[in-house]
Tab-separated table of N, CA and C in Angstrom:
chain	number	residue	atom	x	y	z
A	25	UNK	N	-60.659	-155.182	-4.078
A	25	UNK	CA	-59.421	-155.517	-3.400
A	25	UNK	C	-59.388	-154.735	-2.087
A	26	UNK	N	-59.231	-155.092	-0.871
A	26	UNK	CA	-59.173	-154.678	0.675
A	26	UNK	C	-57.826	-154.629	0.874
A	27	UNK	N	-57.746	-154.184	2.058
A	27	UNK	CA	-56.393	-153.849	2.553
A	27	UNK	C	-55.588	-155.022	2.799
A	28	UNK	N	-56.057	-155.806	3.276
A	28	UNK	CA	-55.487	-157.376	3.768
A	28	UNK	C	-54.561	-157.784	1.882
A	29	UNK	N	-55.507	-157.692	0.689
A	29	UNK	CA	-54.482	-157.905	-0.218
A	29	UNK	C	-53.841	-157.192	-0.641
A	30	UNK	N	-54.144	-155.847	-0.357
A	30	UNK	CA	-52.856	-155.574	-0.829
A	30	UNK	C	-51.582	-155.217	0.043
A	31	UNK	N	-51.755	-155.722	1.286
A	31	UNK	CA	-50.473	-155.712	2.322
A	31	UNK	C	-49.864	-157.227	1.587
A	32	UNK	N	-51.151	-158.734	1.109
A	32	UNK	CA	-49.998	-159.286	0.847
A	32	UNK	C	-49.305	-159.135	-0.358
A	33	UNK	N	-50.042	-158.599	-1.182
A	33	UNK	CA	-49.157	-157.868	-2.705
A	33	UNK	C	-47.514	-157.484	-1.795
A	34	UNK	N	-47.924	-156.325	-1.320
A	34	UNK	CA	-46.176	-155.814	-0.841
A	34	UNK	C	-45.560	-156.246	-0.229
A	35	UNK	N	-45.946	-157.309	1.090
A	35	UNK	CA	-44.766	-158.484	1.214
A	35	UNK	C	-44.354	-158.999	0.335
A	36	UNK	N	-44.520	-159.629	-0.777
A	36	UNK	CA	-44.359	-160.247	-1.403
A	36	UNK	C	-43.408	-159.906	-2.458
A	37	UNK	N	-43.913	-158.356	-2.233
A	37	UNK	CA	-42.526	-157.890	-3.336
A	37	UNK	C	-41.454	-157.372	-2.427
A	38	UNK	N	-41.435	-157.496	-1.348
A	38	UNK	CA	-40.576	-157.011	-0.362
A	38	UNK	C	-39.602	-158.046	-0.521
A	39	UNK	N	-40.318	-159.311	-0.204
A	39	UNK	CA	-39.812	-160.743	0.387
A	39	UNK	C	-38.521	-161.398	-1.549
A	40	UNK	N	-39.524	-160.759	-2.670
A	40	UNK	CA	-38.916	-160.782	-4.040
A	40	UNK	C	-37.215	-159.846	-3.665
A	41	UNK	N	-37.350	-159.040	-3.666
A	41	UNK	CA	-36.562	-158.429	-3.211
A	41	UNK	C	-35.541	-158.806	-2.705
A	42	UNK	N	-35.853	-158.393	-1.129
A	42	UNK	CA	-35.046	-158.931	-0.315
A	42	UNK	C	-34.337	-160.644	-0.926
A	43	UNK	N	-34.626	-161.621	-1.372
A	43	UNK	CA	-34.079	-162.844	-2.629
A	43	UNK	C	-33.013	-162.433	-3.424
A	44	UNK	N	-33.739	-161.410	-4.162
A	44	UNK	CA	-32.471	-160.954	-5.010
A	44	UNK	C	-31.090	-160.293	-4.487
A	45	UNK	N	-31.234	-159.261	-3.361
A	45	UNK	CA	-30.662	-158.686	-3.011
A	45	UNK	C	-29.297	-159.547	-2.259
A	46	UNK	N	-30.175	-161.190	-1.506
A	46	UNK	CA	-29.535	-162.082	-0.843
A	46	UNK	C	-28.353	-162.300	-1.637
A	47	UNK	N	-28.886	-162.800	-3.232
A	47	UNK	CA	-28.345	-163.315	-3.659
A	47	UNK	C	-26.847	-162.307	-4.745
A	48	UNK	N	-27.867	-161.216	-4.614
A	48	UNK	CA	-26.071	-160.441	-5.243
A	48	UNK	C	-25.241	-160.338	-4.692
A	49	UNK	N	-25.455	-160.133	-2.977
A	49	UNK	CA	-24.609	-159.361	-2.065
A	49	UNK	C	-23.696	-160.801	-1.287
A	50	UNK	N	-24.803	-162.319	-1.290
A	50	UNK	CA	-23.738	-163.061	-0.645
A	50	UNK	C	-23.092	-164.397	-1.339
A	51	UNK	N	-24.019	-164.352	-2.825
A	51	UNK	CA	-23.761	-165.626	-3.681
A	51	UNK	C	-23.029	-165.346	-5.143
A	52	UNK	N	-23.216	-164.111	-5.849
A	52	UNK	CA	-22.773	-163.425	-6.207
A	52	UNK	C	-21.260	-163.122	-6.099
A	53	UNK	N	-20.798	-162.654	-5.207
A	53	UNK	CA	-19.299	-162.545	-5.050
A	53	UNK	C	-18.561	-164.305	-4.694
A	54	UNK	N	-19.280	-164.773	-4.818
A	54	UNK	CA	-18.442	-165.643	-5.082
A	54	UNK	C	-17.887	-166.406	-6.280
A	55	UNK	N	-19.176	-166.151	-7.455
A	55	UNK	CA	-19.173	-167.014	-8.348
A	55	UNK	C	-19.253	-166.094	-9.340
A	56	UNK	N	-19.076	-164.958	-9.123
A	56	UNK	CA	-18.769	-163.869	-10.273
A	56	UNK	C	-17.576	-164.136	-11.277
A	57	UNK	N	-17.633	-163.838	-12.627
A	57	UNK	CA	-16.978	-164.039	-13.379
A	57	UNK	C	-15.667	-165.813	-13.389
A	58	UNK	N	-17.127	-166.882	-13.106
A	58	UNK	CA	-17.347	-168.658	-12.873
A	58	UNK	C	-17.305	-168.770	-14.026
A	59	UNK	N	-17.684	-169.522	-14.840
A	59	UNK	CA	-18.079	-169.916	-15.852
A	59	UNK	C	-18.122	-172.009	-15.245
A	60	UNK	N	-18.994	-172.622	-14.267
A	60	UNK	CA	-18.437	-173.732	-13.971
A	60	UNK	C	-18.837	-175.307	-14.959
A	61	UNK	N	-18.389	-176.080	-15.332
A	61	UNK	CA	-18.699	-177.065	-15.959
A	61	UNK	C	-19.424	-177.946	-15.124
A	62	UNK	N	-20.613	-178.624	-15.799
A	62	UNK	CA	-21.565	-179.604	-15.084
A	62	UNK	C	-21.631	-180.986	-15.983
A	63	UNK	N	-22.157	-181.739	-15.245
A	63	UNK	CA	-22.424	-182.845	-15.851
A	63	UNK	C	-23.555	-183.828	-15.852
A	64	UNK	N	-24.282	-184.349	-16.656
A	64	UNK	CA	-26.002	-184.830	-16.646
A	64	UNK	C	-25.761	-185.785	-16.989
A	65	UNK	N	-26.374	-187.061	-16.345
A	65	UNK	CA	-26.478	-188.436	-16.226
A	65	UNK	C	-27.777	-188.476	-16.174
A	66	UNK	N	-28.418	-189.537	-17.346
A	66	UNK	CA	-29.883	-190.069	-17.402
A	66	UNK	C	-29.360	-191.262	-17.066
A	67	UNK	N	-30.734	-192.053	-16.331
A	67	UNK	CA	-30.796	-193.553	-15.973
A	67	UNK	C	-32.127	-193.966	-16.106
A	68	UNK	N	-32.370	-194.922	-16.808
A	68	UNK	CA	-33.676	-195.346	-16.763
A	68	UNK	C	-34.191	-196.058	-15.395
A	69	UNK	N	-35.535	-196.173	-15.076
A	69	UNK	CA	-35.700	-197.077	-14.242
A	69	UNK	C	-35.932	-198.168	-14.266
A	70	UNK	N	-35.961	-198.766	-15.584
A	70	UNK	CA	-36.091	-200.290	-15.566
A	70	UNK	C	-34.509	-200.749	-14.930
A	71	UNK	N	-34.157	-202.090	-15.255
A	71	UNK	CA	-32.687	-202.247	-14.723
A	71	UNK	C	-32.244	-202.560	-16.181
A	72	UNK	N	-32.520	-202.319	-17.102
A	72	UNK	CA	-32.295	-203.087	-18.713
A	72	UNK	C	-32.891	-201.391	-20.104
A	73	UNK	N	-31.798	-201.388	-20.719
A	73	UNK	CA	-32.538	-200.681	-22.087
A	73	UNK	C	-33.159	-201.409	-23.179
A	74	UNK	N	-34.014	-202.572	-22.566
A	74	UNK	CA	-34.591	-202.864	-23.558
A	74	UNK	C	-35.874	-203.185	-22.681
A	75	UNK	N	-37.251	-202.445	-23.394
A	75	UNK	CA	-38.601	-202.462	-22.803
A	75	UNK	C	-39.281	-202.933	-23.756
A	76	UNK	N	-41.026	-203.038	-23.121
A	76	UNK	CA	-41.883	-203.819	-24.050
A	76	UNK	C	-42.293	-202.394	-24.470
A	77	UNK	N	-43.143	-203.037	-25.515
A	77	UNK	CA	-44.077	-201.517	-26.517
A	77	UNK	C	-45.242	-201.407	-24.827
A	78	UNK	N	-45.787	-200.251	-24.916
A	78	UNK	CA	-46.503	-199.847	-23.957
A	78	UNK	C	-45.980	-199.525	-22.718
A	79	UNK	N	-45.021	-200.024	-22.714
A	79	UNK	CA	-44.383	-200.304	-20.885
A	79	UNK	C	-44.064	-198.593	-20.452
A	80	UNK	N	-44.675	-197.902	-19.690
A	80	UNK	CA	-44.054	-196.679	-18.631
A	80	UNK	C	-42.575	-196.593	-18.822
A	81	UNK	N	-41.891	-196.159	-18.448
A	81	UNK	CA	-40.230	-196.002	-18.190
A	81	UNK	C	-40.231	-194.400	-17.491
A	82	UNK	N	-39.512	-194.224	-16.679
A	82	UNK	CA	-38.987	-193.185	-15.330
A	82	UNK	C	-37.641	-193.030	-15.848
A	83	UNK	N	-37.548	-191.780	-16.470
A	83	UNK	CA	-35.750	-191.573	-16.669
A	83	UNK	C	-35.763	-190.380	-15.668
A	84	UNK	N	-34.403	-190.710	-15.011
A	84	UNK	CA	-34.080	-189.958	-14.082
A	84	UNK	C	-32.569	-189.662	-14.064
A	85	UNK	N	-33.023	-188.146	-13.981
A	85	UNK	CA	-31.641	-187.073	-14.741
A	85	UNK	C	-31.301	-186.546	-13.408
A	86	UNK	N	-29.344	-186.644	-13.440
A	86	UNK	CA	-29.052	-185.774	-12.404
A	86	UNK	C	-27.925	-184.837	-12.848
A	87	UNK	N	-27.535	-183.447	-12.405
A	87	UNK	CA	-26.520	-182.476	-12.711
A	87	UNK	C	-26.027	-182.341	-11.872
A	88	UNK	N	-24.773	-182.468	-12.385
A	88	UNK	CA	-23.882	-181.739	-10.829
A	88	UNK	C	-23.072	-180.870	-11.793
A	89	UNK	N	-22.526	-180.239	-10.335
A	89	UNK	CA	-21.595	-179.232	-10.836
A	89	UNK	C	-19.938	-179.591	-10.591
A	90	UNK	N	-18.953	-178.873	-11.768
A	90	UNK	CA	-17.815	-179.191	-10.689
A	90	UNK	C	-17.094	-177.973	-10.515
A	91	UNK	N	-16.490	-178.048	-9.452
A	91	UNK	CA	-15.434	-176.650	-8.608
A	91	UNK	C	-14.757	-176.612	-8.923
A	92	UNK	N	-14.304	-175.214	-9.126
A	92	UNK	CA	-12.718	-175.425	-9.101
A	92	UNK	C	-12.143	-175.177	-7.735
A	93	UNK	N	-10.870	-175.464	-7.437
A	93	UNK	CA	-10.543	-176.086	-6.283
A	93	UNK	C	-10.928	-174.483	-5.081
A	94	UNK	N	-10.537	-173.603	-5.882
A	94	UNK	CA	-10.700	-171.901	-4.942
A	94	UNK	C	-11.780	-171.937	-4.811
A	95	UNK	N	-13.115	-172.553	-5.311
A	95	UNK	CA	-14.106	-172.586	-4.446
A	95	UNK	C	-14.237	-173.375	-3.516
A	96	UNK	N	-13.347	-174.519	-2.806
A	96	UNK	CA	-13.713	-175.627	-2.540
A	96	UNK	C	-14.683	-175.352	-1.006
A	97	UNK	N	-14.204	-174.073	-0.586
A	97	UNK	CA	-14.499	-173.653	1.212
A	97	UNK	C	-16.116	-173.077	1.049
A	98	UNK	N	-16.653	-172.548	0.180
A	98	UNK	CA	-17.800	-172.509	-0.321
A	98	UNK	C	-18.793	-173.067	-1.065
A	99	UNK	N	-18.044	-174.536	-1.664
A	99	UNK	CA	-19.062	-175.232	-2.398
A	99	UNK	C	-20.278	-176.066	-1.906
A	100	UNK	N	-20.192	-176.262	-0.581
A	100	UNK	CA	-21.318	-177.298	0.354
A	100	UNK	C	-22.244	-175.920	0.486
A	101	UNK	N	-22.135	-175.133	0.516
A	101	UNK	CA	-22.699	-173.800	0.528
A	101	UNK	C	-23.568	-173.644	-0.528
A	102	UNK	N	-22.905	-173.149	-1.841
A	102	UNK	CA	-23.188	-172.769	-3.154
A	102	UNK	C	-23.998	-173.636	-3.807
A	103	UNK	N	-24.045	-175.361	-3.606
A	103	UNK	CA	-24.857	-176.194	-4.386
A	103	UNK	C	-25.957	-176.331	-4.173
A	104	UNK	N	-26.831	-176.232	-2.893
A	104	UNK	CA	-28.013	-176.161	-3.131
A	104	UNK	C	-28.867	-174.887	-3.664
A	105	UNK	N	-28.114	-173.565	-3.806
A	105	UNK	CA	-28.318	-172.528	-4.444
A	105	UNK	C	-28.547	-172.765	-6.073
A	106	UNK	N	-27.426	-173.613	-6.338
A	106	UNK	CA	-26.863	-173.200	-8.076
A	106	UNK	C	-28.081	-174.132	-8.461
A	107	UNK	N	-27.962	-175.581	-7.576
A	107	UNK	CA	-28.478	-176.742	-8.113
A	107	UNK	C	-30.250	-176.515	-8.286
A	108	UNK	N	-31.053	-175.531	-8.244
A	108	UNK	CA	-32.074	-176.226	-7.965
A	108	UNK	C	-33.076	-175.274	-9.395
A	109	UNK	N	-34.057	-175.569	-9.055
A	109	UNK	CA	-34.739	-175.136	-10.309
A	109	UNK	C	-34.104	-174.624	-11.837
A	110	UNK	N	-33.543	-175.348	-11.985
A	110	UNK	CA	-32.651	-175.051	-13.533
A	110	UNK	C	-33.877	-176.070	-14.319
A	111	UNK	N	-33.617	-175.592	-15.807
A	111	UNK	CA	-34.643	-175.841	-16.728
A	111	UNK	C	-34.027	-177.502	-17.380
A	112	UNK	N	-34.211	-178.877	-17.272
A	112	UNK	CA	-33.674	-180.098	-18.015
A	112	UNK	C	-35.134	-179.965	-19.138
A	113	UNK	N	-34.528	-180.554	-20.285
A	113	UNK	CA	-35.397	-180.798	-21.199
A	113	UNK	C	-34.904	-182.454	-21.788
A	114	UNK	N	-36.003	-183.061	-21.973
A	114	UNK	CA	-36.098	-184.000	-22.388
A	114	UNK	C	-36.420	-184.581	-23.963
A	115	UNK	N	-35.674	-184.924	-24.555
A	115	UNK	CA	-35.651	-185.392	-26.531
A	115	UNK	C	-35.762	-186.440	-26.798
A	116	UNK	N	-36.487	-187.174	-27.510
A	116	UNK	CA	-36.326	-188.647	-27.961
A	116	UNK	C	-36.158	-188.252	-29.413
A	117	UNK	N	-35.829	-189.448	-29.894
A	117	UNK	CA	-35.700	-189.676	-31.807
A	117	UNK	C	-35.444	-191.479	-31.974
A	118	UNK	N	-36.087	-191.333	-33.193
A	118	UNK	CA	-36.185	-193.197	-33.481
A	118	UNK	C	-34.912	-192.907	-34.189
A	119	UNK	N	-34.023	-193.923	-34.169
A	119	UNK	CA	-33.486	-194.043	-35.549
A	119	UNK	C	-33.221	-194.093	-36.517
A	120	UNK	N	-34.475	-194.079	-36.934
A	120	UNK	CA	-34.549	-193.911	-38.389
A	120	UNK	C	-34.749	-192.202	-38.694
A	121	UNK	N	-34.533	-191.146	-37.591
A	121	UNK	CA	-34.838	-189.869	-38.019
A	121	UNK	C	-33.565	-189.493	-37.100
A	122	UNK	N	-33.028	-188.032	-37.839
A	122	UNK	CA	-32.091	-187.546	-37.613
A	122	UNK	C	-32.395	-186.492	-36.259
A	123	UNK	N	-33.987	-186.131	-36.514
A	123	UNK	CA	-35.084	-184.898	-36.119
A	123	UNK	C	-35.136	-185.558	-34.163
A	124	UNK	N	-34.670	-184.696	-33.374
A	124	UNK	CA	-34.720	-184.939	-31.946
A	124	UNK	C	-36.532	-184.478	-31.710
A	125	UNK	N	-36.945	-185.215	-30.692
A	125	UNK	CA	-38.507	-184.337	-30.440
A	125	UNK	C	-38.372	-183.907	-28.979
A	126	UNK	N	-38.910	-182.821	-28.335
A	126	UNK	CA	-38.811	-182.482	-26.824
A	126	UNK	C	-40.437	-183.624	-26.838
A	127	UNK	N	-39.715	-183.880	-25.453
A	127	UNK	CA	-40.754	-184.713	-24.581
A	127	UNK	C	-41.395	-184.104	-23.517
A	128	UNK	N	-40.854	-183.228	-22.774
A	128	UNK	CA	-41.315	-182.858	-21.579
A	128	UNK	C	-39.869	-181.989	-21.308
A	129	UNK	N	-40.270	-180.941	-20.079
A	129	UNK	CA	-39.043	-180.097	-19.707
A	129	UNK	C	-39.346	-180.224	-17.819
A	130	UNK	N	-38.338	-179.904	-17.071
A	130	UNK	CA	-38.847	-179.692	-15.774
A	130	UNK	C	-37.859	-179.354	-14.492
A	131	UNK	N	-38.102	-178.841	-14.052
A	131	UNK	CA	-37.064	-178.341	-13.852
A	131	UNK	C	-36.373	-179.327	-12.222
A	132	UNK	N	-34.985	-178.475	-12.495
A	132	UNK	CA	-34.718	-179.074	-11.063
A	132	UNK	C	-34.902	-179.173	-9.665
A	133	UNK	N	-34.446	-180.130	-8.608
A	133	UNK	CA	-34.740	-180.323	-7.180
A	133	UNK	C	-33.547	-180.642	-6.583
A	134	UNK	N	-32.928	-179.818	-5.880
A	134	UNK	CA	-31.899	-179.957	-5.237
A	134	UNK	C	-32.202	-181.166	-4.200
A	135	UNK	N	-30.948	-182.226	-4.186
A	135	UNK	CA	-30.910	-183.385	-3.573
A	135	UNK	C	-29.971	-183.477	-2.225
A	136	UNK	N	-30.070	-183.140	-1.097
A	136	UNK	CA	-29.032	-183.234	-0.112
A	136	UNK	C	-28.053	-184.159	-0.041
A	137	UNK	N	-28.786	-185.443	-0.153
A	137	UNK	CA	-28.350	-186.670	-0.329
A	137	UNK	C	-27.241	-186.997	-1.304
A	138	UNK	N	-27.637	-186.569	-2.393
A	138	UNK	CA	-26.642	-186.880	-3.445
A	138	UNK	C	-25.650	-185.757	-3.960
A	139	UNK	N	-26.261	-184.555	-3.024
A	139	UNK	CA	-25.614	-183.067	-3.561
A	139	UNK	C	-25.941	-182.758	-4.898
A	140	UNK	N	-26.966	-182.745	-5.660
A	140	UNK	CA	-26.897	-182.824	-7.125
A	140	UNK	C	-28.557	-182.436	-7.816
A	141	UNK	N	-28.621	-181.655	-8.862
A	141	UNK	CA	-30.312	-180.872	-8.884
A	141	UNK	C	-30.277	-182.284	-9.356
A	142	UNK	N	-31.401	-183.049	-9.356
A	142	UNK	CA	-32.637	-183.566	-9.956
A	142	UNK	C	-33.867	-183.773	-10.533
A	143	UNK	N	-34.134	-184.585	-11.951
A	143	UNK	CA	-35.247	-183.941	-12.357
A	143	UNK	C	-35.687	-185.338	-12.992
A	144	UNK	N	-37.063	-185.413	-12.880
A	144	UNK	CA	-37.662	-187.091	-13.121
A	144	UNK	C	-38.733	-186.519	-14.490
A	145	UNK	N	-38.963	-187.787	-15.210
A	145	UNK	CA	-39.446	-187.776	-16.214
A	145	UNK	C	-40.152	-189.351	-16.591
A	146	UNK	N	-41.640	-189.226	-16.982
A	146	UNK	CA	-42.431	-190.407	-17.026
A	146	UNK	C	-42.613	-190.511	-18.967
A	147	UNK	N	-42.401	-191.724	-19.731
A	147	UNK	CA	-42.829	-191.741	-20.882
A	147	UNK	C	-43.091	-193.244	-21.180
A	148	UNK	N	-44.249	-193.291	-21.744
A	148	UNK	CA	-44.651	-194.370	-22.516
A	148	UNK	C	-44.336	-194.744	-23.303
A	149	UNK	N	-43.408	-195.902	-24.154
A	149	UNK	CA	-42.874	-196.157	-25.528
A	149	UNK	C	-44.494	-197.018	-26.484
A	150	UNK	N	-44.511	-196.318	-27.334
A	150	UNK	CA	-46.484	-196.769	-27.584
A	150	UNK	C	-45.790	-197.614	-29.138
A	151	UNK	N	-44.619	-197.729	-29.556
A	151	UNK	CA	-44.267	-198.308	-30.863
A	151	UNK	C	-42.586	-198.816	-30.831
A	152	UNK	N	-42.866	-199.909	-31.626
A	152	UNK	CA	-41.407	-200.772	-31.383
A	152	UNK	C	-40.239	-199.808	-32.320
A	153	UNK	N	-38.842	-200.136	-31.577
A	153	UNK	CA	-38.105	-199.644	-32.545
A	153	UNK	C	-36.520	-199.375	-31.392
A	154	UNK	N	-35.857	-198.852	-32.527
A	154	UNK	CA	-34.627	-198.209	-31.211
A	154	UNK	C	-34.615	-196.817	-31.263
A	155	UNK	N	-34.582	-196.429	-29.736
A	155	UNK	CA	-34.610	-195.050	-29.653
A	155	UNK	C	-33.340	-194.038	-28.756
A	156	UNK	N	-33.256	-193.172	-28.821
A	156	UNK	CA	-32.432	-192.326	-28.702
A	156	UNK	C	-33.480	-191.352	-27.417
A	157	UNK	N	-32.692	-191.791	-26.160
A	157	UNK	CA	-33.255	-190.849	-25.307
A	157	UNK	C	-32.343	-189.372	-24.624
A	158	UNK	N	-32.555	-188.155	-25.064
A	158	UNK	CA	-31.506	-187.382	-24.361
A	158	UNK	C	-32.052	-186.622	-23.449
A	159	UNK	N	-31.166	-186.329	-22.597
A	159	UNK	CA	-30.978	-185.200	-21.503
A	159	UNK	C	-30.496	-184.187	-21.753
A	160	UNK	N	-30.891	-182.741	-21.695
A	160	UNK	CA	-30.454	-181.520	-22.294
A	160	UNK	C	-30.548	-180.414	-21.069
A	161	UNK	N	-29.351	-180.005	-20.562
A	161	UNK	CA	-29.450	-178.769	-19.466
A	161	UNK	C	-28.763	-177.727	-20.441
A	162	UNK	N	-29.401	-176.898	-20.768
A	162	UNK	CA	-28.772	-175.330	-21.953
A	162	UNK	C	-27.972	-174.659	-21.076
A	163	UNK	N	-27.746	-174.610	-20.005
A	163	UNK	CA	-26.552	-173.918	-19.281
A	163	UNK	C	-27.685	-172.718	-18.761
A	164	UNK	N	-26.579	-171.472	-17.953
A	164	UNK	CA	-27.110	-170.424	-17.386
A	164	UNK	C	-25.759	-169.318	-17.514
A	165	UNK	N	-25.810	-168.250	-17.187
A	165	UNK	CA	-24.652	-167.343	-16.688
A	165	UNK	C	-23.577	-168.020	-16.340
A	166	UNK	N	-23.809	-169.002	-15.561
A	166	UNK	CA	-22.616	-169.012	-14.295
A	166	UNK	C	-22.760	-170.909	-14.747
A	167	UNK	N	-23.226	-171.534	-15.199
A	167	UNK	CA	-23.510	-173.034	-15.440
A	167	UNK	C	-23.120	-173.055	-16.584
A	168	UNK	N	-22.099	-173.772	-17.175
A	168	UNK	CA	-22.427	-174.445	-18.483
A	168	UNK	C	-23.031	-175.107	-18.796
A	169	UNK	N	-23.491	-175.739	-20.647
A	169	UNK	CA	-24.724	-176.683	-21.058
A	169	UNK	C	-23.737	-177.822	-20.606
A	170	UNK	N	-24.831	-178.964	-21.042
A	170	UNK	CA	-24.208	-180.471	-20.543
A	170	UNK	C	-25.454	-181.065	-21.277
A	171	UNK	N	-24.887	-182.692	-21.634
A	171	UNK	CA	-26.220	-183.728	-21.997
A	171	UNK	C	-25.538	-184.984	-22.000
A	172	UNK	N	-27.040	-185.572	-21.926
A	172	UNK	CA	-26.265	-187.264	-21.633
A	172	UNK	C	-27.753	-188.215	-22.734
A	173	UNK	N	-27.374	-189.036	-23.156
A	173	UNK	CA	-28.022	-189.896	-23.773
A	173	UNK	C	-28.085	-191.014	-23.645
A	174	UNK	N	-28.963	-192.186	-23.798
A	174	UNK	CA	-29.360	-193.275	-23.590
A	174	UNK	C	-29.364	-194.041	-25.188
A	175	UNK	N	-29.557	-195.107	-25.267
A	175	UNK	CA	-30.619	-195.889	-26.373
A	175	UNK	C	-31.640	-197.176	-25.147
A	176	UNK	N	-32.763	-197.179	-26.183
A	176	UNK	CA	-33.693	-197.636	-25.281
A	176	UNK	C	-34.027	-198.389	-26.662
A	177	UNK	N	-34.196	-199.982	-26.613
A	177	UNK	CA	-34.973	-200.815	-27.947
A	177	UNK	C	-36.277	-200.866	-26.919
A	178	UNK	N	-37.251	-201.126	-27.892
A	178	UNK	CA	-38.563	-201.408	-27.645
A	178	UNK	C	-39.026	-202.546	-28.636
A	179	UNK	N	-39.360	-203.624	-27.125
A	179	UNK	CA	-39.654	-204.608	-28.408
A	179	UNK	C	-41.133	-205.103	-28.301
């Protein structure tokens, strides 16, 4: 190891740092002792919940958050902060089982456009039946959990 890495080792923990520090001293006082409610909407990408066996399907999950009104002068602010890399997990179950399965997890992408994290998800239905697709955000400190569900037949 030369000098060149390990100057970038200590930027790096400088630059770690300095992140955290951003975030106690100017994001922090605002949303200290929040607790805010969110809400998760899955949509498939077909235009129909009913697909063939084999067929791809794109569910696409979005969270938002909501304010309460004393934040309102800081919230265009605060959402691309809160909104972005949070953990969505993805569950299916046939109907005939009570038992949810994780599919995939991933996290979020803050959306300018829509103001809202986003998180995409690709699955193959490989067997006929009706299914139960959910969306699962477990919450954070300052986020509450939220979920949204689908049914999807496969025929």
């Amino acid at each position: 190891m030369d000098i060149s890495d390990i100057l970038k080792v200590l930027i790096g923990i400088i630059i770690g740092v300095l992140i955290g520090y951003y975030f106690e001293t100017v994001i922090s006082p605002y949303t200290g002792g929040y607790s805010l409610s969110t809400t998760l909407t899955i949509t498939p990408s077909t235009n129909s919940t009913t697909v063939l066996i084999n067929q791809t399907v794109t569910f696409n999950v979005e969270l938002d958050v909501i304010f309460p009104s004393e934040l309102s002068s800081v919230e265009s602010y605060l959402r691309p902060y809160i909104l972005k890399g949070l953990t969505i997990k993805l569950y299916m179950n046939n109907l005939n089982s009570t038992y949810f399965w994780l599919i995939d997890t991933e996290e979020t992408v803050y959306s300018a456009i829509s103001g809202k994290g986003r998180a995409t998800f690709t699955y193959t239905f490989e067997t006929t039946g009706l299914y139960t697709v959910k969306a699962v955000f477990e919450g954070t400190n300052l986020l509450r959990a939220s979920e949204s569900e689908i049914r999807i037949t496969v025929t």
